[in-house]
Coordinates of C-alpha atoms in Angstrom, one line a residue:
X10 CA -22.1 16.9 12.7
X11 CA -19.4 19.3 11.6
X12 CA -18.6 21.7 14.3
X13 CA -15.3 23.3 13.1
X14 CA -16.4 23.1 8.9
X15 CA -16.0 26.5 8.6
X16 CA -12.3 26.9 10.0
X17 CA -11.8 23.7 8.6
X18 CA -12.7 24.6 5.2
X19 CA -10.2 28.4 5.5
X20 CA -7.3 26.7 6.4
X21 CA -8.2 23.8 3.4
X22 CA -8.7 26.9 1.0
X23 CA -5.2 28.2 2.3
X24 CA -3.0 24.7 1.5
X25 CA -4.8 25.1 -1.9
X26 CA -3.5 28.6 -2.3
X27 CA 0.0 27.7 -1.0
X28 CA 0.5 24.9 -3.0
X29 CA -1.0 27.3 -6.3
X30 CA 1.9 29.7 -5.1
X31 CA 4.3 27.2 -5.1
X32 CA 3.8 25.8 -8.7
X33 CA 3.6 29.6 -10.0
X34 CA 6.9 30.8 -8.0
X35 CA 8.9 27.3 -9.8
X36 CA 9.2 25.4 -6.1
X37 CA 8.8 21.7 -5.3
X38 CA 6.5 20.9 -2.5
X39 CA 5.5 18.8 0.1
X40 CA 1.7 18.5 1.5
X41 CA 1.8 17.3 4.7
X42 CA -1.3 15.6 5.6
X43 CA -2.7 13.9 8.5
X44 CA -5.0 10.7 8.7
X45 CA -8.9 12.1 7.3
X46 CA -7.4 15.5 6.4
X47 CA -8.5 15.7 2.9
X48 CA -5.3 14.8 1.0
X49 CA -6.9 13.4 -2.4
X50 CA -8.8 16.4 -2.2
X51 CA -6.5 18.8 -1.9
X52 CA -4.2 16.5 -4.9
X53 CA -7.4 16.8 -7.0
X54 CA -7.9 20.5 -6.7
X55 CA -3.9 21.0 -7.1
X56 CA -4.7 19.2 -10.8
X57 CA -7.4 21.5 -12.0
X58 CA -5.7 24.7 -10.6
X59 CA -2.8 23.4 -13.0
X60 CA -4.8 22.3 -15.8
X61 CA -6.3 26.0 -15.2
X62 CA -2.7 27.9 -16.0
X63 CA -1.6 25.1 -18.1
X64 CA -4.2 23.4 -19.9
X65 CA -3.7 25.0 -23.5
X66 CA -0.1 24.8 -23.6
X67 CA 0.5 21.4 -22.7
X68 CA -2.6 20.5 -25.1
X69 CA -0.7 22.4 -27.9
X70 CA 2.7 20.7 -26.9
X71 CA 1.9 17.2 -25.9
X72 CA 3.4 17.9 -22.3
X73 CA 1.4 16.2 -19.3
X74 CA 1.5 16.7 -15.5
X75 CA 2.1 13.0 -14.1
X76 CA 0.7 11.8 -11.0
X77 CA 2.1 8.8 -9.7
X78 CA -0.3 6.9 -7.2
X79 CA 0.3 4.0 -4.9
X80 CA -2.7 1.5 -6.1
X81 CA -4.8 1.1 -9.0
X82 CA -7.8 2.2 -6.8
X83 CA -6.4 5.1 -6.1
X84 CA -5.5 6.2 -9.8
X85 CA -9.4 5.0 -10.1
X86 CA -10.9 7.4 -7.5
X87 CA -8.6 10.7 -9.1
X88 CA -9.7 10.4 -12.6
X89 CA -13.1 9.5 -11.3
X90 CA -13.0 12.8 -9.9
X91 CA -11.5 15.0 -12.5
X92 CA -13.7 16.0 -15.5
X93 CA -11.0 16.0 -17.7
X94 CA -7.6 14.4 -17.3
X95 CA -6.9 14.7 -21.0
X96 CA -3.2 16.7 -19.6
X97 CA -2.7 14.5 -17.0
X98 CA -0.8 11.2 -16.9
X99 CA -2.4 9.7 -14.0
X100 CA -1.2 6.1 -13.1
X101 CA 0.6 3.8 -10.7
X102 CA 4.5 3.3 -10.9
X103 CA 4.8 0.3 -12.8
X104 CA 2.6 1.8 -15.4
X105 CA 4.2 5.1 -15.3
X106 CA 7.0 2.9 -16.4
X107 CA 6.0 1.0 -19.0
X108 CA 4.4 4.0 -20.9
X109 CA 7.8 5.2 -21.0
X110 CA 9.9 2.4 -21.7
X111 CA 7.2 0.5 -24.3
X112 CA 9.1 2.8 -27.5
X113 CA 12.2 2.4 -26.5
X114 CA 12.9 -1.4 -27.8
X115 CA 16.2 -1.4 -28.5
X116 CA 17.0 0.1 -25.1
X117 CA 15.5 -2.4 -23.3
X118 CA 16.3 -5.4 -25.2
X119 CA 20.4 -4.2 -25.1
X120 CA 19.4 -4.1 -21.0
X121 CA 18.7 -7.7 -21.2
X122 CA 21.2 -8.7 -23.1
X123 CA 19.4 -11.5 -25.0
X124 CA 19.9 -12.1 -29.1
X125 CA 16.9 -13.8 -29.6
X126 CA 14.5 -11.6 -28.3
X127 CA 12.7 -9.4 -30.8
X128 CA 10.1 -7.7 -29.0
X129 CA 10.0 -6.6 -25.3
X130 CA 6.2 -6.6 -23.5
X131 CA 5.0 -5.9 -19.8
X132 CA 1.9 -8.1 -18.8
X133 CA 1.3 -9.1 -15.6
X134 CA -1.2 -11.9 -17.2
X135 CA 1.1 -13.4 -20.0
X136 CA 4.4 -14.2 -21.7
X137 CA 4.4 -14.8 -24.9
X138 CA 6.7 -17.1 -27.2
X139 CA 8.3 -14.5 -29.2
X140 CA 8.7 -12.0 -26.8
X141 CA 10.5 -11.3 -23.5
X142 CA 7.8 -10.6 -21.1
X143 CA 8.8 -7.9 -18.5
X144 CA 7.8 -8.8 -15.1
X145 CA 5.9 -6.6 -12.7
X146 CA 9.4 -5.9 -10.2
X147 CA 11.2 -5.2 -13.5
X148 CA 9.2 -2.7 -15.2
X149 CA 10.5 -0.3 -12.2
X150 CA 13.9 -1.9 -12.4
X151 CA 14.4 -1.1 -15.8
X152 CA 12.7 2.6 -15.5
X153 CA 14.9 3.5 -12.8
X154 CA 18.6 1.9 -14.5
X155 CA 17.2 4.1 -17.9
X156 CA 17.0 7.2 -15.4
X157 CA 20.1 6.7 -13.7
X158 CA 22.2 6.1 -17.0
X159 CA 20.5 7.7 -20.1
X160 CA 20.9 10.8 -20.1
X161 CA 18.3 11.2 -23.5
X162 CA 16.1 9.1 -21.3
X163 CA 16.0 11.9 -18.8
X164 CA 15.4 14.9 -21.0
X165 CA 12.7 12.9 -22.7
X166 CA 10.4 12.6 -19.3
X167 CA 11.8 16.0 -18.2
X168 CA 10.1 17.4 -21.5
X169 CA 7.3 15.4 -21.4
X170 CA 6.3 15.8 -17.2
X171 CA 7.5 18.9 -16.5
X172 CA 5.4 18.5 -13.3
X173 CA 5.4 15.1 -11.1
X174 CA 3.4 14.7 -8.3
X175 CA 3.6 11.3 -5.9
X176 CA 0.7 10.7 -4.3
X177 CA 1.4 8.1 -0.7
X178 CA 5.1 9.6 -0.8
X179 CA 6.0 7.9 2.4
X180 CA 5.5 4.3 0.8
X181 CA 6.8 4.9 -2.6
X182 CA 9.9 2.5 -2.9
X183 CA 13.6 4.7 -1.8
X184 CA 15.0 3.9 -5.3
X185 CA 12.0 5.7 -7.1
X186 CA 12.1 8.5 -4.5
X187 CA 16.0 8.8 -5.2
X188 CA 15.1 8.7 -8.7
X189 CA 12.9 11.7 -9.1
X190 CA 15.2 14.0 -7.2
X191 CA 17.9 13.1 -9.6
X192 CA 15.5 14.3 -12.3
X193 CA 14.5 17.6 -10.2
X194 CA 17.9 18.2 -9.4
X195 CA 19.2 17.8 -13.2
X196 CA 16.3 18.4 -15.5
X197 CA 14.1 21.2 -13.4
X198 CA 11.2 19.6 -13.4
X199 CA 8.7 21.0 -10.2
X200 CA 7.7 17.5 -8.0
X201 CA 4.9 17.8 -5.9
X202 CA 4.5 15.2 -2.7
X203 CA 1.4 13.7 -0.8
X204 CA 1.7 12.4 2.0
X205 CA 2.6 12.0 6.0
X206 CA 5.8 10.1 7.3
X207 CA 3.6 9.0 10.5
X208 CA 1.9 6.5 7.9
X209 CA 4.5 5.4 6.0
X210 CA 4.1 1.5 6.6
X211 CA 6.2 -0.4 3.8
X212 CA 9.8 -1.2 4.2
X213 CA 11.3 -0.4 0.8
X214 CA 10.0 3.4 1.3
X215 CA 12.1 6.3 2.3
X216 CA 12.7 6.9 6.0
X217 CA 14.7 9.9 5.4
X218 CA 11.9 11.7 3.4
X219 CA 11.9 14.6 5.6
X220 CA 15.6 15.4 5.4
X221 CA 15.4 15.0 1.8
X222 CA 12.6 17.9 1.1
X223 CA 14.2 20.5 3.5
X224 CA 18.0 20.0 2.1
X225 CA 16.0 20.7 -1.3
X226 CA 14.4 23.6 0.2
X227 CA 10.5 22.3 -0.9
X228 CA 8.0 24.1 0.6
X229 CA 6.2 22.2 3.5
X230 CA 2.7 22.8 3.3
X231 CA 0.6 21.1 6.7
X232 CA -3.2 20.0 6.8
X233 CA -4.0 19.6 10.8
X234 CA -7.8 19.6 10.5
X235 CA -9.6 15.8 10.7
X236 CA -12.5 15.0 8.8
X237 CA -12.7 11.6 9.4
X238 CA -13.0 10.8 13.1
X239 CA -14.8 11.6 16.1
X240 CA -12.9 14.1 18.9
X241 CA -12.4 11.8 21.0
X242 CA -10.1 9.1 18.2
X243 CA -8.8 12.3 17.1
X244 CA -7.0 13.0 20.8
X245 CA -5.9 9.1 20.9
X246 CA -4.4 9.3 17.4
X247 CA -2.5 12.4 18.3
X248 CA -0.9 10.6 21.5
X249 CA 0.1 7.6 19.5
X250 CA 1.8 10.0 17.2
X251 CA 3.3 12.2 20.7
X252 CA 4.7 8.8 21.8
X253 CA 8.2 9.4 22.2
X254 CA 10.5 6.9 20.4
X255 CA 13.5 9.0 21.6
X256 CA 15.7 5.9 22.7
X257 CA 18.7 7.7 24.1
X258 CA 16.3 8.7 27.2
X259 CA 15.9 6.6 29.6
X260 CA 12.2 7.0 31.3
X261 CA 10.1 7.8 28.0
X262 CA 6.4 9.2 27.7
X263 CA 5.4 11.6 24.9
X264 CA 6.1 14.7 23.4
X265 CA 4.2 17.6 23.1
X266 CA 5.8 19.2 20.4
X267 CA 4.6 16.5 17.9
X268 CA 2.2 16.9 15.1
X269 CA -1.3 17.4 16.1
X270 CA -4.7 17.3 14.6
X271 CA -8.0 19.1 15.0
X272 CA -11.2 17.6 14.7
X273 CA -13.7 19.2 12.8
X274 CA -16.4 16.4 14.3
X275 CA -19.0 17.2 16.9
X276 CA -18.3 14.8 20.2
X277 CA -19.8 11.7 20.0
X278 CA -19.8 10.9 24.2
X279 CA -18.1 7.5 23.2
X280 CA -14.6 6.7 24.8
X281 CA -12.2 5.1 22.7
X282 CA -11.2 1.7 24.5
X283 CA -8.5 -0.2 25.4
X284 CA -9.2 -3.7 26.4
X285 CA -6.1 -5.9 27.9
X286 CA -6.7 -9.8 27.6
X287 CA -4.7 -12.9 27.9
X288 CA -4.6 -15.6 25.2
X289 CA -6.8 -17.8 27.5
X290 CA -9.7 -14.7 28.0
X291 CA -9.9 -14.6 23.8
X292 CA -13.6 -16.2 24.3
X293 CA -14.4 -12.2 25.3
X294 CA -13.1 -10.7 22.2
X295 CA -16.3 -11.5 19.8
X296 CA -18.8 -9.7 22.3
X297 CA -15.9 -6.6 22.4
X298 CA -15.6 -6.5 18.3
X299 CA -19.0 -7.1 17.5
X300 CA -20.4 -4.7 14.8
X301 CA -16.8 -3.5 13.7
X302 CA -14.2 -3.6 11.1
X303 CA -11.2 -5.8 12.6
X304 CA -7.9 -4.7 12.1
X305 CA -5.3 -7.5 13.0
X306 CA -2.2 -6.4 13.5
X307 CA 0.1 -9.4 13.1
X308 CA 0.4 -11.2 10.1
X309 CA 1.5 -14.1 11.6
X310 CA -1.6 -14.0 13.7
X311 CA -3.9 -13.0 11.0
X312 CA -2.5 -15.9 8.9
X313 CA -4.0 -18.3 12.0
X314 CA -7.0 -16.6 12.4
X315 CA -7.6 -16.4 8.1
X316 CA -6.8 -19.7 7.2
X317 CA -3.6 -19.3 5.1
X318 CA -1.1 -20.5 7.7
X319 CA 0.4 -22.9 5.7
X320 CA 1.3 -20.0 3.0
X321 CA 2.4 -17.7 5.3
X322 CA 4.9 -19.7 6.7
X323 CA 6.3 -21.1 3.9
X324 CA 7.2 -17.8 2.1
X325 CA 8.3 -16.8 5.2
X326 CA 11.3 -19.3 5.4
X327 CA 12.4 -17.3 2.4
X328 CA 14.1 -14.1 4.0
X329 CA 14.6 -12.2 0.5
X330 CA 10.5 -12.8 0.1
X331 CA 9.4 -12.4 3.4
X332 CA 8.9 -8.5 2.9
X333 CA 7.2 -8.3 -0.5
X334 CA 4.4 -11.2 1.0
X335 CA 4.1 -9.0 3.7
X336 CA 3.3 -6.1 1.2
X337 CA 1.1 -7.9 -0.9
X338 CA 3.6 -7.3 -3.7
X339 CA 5.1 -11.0 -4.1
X340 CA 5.8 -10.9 -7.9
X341 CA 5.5 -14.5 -8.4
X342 CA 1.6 -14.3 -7.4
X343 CA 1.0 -11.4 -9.4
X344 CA -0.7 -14.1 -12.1
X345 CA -2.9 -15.6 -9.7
X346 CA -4.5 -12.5 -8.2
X347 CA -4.9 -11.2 -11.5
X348 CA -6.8 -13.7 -13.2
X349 CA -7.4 -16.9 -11.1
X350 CA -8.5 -14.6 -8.0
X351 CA -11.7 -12.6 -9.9
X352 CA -12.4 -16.0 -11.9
X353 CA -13.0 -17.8 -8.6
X354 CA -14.8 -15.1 -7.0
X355 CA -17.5 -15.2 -10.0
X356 CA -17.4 -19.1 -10.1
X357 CA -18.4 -19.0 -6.5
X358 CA -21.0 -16.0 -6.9
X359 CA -22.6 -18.3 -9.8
X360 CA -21.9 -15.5 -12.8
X361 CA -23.3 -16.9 -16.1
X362 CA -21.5 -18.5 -18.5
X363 CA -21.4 -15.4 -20.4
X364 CA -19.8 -13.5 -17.7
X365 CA -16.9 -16.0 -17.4
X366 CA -16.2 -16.3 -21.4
X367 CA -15.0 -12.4 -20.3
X368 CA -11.8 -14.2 -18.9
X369 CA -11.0 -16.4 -22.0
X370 CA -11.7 -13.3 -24.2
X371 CA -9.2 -10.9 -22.2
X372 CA -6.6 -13.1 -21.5
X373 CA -6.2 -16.3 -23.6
X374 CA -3.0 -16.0 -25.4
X375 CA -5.2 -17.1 -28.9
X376 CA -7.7 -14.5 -28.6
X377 CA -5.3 -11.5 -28.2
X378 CA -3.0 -13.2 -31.0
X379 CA -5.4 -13.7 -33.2
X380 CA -4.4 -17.6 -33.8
X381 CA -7.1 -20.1 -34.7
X382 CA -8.4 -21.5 -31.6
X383 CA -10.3 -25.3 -31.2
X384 CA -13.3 -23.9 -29.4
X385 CA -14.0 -27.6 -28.1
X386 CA -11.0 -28.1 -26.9
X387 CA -11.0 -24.3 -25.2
X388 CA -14.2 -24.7 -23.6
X389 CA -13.2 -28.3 -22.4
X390 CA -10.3 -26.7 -20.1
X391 CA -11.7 -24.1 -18.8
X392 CA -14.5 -26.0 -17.4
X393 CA -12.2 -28.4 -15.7
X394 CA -10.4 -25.7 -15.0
X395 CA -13.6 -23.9 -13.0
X396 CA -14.0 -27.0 -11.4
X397 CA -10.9 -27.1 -10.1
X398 CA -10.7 -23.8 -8.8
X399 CA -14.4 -24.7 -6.8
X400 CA -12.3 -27.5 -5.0
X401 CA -11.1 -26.8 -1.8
X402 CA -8.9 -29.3 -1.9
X403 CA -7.2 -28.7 -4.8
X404 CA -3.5 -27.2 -4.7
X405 CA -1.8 -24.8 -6.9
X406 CA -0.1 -27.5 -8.7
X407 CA -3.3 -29.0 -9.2
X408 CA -4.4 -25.9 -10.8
X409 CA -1.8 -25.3 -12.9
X410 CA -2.0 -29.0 -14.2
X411 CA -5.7 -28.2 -15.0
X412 CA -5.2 -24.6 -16.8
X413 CA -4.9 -26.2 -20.4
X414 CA -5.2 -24.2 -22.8
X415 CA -7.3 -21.3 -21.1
X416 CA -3.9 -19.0 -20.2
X417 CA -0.6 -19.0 -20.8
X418 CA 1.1 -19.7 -16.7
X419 CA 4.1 -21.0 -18.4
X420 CA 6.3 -19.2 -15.8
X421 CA 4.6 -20.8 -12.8
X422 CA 3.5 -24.1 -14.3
X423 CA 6.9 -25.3 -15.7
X424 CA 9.1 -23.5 -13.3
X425 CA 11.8 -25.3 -11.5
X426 CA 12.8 -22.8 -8.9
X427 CA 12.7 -24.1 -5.5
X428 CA 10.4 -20.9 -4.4
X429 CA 7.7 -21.7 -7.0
X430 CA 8.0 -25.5 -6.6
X431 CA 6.8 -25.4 -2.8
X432 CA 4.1 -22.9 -3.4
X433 CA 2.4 -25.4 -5.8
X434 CA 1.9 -27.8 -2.6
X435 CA -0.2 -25.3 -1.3
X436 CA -3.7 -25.6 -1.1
X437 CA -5.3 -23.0 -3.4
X438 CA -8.0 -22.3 -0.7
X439 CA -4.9 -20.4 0.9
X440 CA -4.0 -18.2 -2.1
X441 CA -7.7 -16.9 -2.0
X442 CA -8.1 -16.6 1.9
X443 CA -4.4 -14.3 1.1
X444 CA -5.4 -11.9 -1.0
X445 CA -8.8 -11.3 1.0
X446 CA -6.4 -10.6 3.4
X447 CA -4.3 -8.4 1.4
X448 CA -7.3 -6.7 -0.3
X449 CA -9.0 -6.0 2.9
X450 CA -12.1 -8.2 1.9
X451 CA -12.7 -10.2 4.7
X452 CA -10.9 -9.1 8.5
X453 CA -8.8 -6.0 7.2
X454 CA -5.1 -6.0 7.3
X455 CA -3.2 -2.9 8.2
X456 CA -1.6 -2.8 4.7
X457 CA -4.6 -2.8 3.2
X458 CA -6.7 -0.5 4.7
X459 CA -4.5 2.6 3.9
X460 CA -7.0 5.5 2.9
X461 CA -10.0 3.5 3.8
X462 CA -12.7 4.5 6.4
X463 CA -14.9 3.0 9.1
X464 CA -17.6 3.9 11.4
X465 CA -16.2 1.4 14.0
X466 CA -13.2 -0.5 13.7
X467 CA -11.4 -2.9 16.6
X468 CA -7.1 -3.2 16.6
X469 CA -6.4 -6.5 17.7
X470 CA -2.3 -6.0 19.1
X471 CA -0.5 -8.8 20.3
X472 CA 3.4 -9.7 20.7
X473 CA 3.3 -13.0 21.0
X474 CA 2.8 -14.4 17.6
X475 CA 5.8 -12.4 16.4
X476 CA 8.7 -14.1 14.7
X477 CA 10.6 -11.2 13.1
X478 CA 10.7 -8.5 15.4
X479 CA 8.8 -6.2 12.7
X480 CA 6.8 -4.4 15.2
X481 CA 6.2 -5.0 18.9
X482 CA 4.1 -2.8 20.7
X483 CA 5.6 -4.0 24.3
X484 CA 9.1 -1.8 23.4
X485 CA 6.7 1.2 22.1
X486 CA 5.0 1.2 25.5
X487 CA 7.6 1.0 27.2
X488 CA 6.9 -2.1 28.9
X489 CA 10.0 -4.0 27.2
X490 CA 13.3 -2.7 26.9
X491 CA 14.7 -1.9 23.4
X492 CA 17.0 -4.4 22.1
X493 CA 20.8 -3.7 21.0
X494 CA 19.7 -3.5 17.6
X495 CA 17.3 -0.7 18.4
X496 CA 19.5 1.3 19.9
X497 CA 22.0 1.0 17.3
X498 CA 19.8 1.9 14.4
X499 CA 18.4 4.7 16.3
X500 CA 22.0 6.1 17.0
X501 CA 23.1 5.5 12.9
X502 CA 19.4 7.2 12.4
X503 CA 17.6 4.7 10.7
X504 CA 13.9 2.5 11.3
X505 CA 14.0 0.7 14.3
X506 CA 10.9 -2.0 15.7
X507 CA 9.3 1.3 17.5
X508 CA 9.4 3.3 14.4
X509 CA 7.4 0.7 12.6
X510 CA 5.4 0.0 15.5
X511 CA 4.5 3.6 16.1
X512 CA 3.3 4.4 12.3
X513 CA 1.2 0.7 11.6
X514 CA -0.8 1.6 15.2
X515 CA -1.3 5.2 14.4
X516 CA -2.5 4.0 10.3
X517 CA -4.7 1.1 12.3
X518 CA -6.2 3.5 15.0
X519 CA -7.2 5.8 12.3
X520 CA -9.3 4.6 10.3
X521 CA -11.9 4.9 12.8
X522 CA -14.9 7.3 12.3
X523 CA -17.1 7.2 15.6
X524 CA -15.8 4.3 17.7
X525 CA -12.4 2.9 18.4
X526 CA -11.4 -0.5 20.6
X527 CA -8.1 -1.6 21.4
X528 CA -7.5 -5.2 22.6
X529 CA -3.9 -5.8 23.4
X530 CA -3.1 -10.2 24.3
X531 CA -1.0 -10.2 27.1
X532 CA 0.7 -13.6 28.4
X533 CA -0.7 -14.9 31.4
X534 CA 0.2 -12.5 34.6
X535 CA 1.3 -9.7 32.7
X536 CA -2.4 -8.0 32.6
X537 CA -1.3 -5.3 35.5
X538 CA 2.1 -4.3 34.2
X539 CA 0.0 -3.6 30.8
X540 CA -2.4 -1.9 32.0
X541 CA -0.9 0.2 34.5
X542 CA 1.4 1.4 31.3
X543 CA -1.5 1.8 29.4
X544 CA -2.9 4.1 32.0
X545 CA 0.3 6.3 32.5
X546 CA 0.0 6.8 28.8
X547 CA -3.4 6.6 27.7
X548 CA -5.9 7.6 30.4
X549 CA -6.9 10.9 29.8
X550 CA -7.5 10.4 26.1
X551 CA -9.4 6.4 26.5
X552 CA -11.1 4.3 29.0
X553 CA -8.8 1.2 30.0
X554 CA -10.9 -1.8 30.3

């Protein structure tokens, strides 16, 4: 199955040895690693050659090396593989934050500048009467202002991390990117980066990553080799990233000079495909997907296709939400996918009574208060409630109405903002068929399927569902013209539609293992102007259908 393992595996020891070098000569670095090239392993192995030099010390001192993933999963699958992370501080942002802010009470309560509070907590779940409850956006918010104006603040994290590495650089947020390079700069502290700025998918993240780490002199550190894929995804994902997005040319192709992987994988004699349909030839598409992972690569369209249409375009008539939705990181639903979400799930999978009493005992405001509690009333609620959450006609509103006494929504249920007041006309079913969506449970999401693998998986492109201009594959073929807009970002050096286009196919495309199909909708009569572009770009690496 492997065919390259062994070169594979000496140029995998050699980024382990560079990056080793890099930490013992004081220099900041950045791994550079392709899709399926090992990049949590090579993280891992970074963390016990550290704990290695630095184990007793930091033991003795109470210093920790702080690894700063992109998901909870992800902090999951590192410890999981660690024997020991008793130095390490490994954790996602927001809780990177919060361990560091939770002492500092008076700090944070001058920050929000209120007399009454006496107590300042971060819950996604609840909010409590006497405190101020921090919300998930302003955990980072908060970290970040302490950074950028206490200077105390500084030498404390300095002290206490003198070694930060971010794993998923290219999505972390600019502001916390910006942020940690302060610190390096200032305090000396040795950050180590994970990642590759062909996936970098969410629009908050740095676009100027690169430019950053060489004007700091980091050491770049490359993986080419590909574990994940077969040879033949392997050459198509390397001509999606070739694809030249060089707008001030005027006939564009693809570059040779760009990036490349290797594939350790033996052949598997299967083409990848490309499949060019119009809207009224979609009947075709189950027979060409069947057996795979779908990827849909529209939200608007996956919204249709999912069932939460109506929630999709409601949030998305509000421009300073829009983006956040689209990241599954809309603050104002954190409450619902963190409690109401699971709850359903288990209602519908028939869990025992037991099993649900988990829910009131983690996070009903009397339990963790330790107030007396009218177990009639308690269990009276939360029934109704379960039986709410089981209608599929109920909406949000309806929901909140029914919660009771089981949790504390106070922010959502009595809110009169205009935001929160239309999504409680939604019907709930939406919310659940969302974050399937978002949590790649159902039909995948490009968002969602960031470090994940499958043995086949079909891209399903299309431009003509888009509203927003976000991506639109037509201008990265080169079948469309770029807009004025393009250009003029391109010219001031920042993201433009092809950009974004470029990285979500590439992170779509590569998730495959052993089989790949494309199907690109086309309006009717535009088939043979596709396809012949698809041919002048594609044909030696896929079979256009």
């Amino acid at each position: 199955m492997y065919k390259f393992k062994e070169e594979a595996m000496i140029q995998h020891n050699r980024v382990r040895n560079e990056i080793a070098q890099s930490v013992k000569r004081g220099n900041s670095f950045f791994v550079q690693a392709g899709a399926g090239a090992g990049k949590t392993k090579s993280l891992v192995e970074t963390l016990e050659d550290m704990k290695k030099v630095y184990g007793y010390d930091f033991k003795k001192d109470g210093r920790k090396i702080a690894v700063i993933t992109f998901t909870d999963a992800a902090t999951l699958e590192i410890k999981n593989r660690l024997m020991d992370d008793s130095i390490f501080q490994i954790s996602t942002i927001h809780s990177f934050a919060w361990e560091n802010l939770k002492h500092l009470q008076f700090d944070l309560i001058e920050s929000l500048d209120e007399e009454s509070i006496e107590k300042v907590t971060y819950s996604v779940l609840n909010d409590l009467a006497d405190e101020y409850n921090l919300h998930h956006h302003e955990v980072v918010e908060k970290f970040i202002r302490m950074l950028n104006s206490k200077e105390k603040f500084c030498q404390i994290i300095s002290n206490q991390y003198p070694f930060i590495l971010i794993d998923e650089c290219q999505d972390t947020q600019t502001k916390i990117i910006d942020a940690f390079f302060d610190l390096y700069k200032e305090h000396n502290i040795i950050l180590g980066l994970f990642g590759d700025m062909m996936q970098r998918i969410y629009l908050h993240s740095h676009q100027n990553l690169n430019e950053l780490v060489e004007e700091h002199n980091f050491d770049i550190i490359t993986k080419e080799w590909n574990w994940r894929s077969s040879p033949e995804i392997v050459k198509f994902i390397n001509r999606v990233r070739a694809l030249d997005i060089d707008l001030s040319k005027e006939n564009r192709s693809f570059s040779d000079s760009a990036f490349s992987q290797l594939a350790v994988k033996e052949e598997t004699k299967k083409n990848v495909e490309i499949h060019v349909l119009t809207l009224d030839e979609e009947k075709h598409e189950s027979d060409i997907v069947h057996g795979s992972h779908v990827l849909v690569l529209e939200h608007k369209m996956a919204a249709k296709r999912e069932g939460f249409q109506d929630l999709h375009n409601y949030v998305s008539s509000f421009s300073k939400k829009k983006n956040s939705f689209l990241d599954g990181d809309l603050g104002e639903l954190k409450e619902i996918e963190g409690i109401l979400v699971p709850l359903y799930q288990d209602i519908i999978e028939d869990r025992s009574p037991i099993d649900l009493m988990f829910y009131l005992r983690e996070y009903n405001i009397a339990f963790q208060t330790g107030d007396n509690v009218d177990l009639k009333v308690l269990q009276k609620d939360f029934i109704l409630l379960c039986q709410t959450l089981k209608d599929t006609q109920s909406t949000l509103g309806n929901i909140l109405d029914n919660i009771g006494t089981t949790f504390d929504f106070r922010y959502l249920r009595d809110s009169t903002d205009e935001f929160v007041e239309g999504l409680k006309s939604i019907k709930w079913v939406e919310f659940i068929k969302y974050f399937e969506y978002v949590n790649s449970l159902g039909i995948g999401t490009q968002h969602s399927s960031k470090g994940l693998e499958y043995p086949r998986v079909s891209v399903i492109l299309s431009d003509n569902e888009q509203k927003w201009n976000l991506y639109n594959f037509s201008r990265l073929l080169g079948i469309q013209q770029p807009t004025e807009n393009d250009l003029k970002k391109y010219k001031e050096g920042k993201d433009t539609t092809l950009t974004r286009t470029q990285n979500i196919f590439y992170v779509a495309c590569s998730r495959a293992m052993e089989e790949l199909k494309i199907i690109y909708y086309v309006p009717k009569g535009g088939k043979e102007k596709v396809k012949e572009r698809f041919e002048f770009l594609f044909e030696d690496v896929c079979e256009i259908v």
